[in-house]
mmCIF file of C-alpha atoms in Angstrom:
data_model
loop_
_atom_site.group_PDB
_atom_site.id
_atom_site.type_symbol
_atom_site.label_atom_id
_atom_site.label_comp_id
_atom_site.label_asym_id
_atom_site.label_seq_id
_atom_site.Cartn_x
_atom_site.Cartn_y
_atom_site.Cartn_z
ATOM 1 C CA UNK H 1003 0.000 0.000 0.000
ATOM 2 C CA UNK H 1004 1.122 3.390 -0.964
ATOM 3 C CA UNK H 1005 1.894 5.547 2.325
ATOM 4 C CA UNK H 1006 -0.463 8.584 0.669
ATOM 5 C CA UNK H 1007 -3.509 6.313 0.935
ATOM 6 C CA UNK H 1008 -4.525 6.858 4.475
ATOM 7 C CA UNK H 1009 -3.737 10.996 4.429
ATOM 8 C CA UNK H 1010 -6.118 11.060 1.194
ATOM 9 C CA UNK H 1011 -8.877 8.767 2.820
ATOM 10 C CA UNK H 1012 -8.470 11.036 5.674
ATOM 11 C CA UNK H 1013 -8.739 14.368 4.091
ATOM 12 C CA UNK H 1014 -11.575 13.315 2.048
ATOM 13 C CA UNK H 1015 -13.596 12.780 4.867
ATOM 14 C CA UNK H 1016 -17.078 11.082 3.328
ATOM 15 C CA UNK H 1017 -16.846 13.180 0.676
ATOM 16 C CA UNK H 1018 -16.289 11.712 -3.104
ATOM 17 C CA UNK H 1019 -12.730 11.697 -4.627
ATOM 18 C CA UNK H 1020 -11.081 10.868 -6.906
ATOM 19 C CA UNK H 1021 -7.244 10.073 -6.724
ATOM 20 C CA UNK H 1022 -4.782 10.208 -9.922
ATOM 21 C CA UNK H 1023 -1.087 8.860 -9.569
ATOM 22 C CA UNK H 1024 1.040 6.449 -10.827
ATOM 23 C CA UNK H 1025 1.910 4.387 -8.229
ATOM 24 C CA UNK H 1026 -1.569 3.292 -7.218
ATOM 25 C CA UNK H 1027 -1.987 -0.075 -6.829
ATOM 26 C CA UNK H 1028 -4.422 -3.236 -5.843
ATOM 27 C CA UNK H 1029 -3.551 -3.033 -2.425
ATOM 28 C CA UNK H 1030 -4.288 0.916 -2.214
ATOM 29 C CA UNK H 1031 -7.764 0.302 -3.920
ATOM 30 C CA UNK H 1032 -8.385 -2.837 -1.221
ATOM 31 C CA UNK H 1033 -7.746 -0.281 1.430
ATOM 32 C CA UNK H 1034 -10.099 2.312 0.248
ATOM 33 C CA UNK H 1035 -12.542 -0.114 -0.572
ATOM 34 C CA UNK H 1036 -12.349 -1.451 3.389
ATOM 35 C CA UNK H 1037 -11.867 1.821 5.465
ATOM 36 C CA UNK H 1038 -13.938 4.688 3.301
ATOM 37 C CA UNK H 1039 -17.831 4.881 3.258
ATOM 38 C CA UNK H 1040 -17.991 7.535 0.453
ATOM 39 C CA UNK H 1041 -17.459 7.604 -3.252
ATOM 40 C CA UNK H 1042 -13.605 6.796 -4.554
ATOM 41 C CA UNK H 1043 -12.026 7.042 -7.819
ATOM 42 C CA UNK H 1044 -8.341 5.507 -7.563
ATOM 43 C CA UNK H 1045 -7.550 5.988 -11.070
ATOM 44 C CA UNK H 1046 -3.628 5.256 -12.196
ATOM 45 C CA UNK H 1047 -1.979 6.520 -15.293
ATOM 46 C CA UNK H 1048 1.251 5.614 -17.003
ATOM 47 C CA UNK H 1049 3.607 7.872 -15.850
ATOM 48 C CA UNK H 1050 5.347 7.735 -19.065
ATOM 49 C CA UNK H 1051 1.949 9.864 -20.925
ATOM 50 C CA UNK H 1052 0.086 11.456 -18.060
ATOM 51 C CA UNK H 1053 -3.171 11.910 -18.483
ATOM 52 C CA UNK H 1054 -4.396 10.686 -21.433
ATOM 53 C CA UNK H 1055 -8.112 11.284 -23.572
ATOM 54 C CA UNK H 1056 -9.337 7.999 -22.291
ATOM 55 C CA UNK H 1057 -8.060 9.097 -18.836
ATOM 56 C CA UNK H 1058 -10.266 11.849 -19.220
ATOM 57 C CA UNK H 1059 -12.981 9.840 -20.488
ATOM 58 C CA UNK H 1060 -12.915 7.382 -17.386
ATOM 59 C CA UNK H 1061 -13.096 10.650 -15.098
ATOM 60 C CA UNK H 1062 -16.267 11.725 -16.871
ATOM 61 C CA UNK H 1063 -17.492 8.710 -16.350
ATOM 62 C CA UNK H 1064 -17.165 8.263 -13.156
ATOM 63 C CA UNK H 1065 -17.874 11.415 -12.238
ATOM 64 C CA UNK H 1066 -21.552 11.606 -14.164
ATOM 65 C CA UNK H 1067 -22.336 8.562 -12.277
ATOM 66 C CA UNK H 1068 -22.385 10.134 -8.699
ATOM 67 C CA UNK H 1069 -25.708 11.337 -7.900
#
């Protein structure tokens, strides 16, 4: 698990967010999944592009799907 997981979780505080980084992994998206009630995006890109269109597209996505 990535060290920044709990500080995000934490400053989030119930409220949705979404999280964009490189280094996220399956074991930072178990943890959010088991200690955070609200809605969470953990959404990793390649750090060789960045953000990408289909990035963006996910974050729509998601995003339009929160009610």
């Amino acid at each position: 698990m990535f060290w920044k997981t709990p500080e995000i979780v934490a400053w989030a505080k119930g409220r949705a967010f979404v999280w964009i980084d490189d280094e996220i992994t399956e074991a930072d998206r178990a943890w959010v999944k088991e200690h955070y009630d609200g809605p969470a995006l953990l959404h990793r890109i390649d750090p060789r592009c960045g953000l990408a269109i289909d990035d963006f597209a996910a974050l729509t996505a998601w995003a339009i799907g929160l009610d």
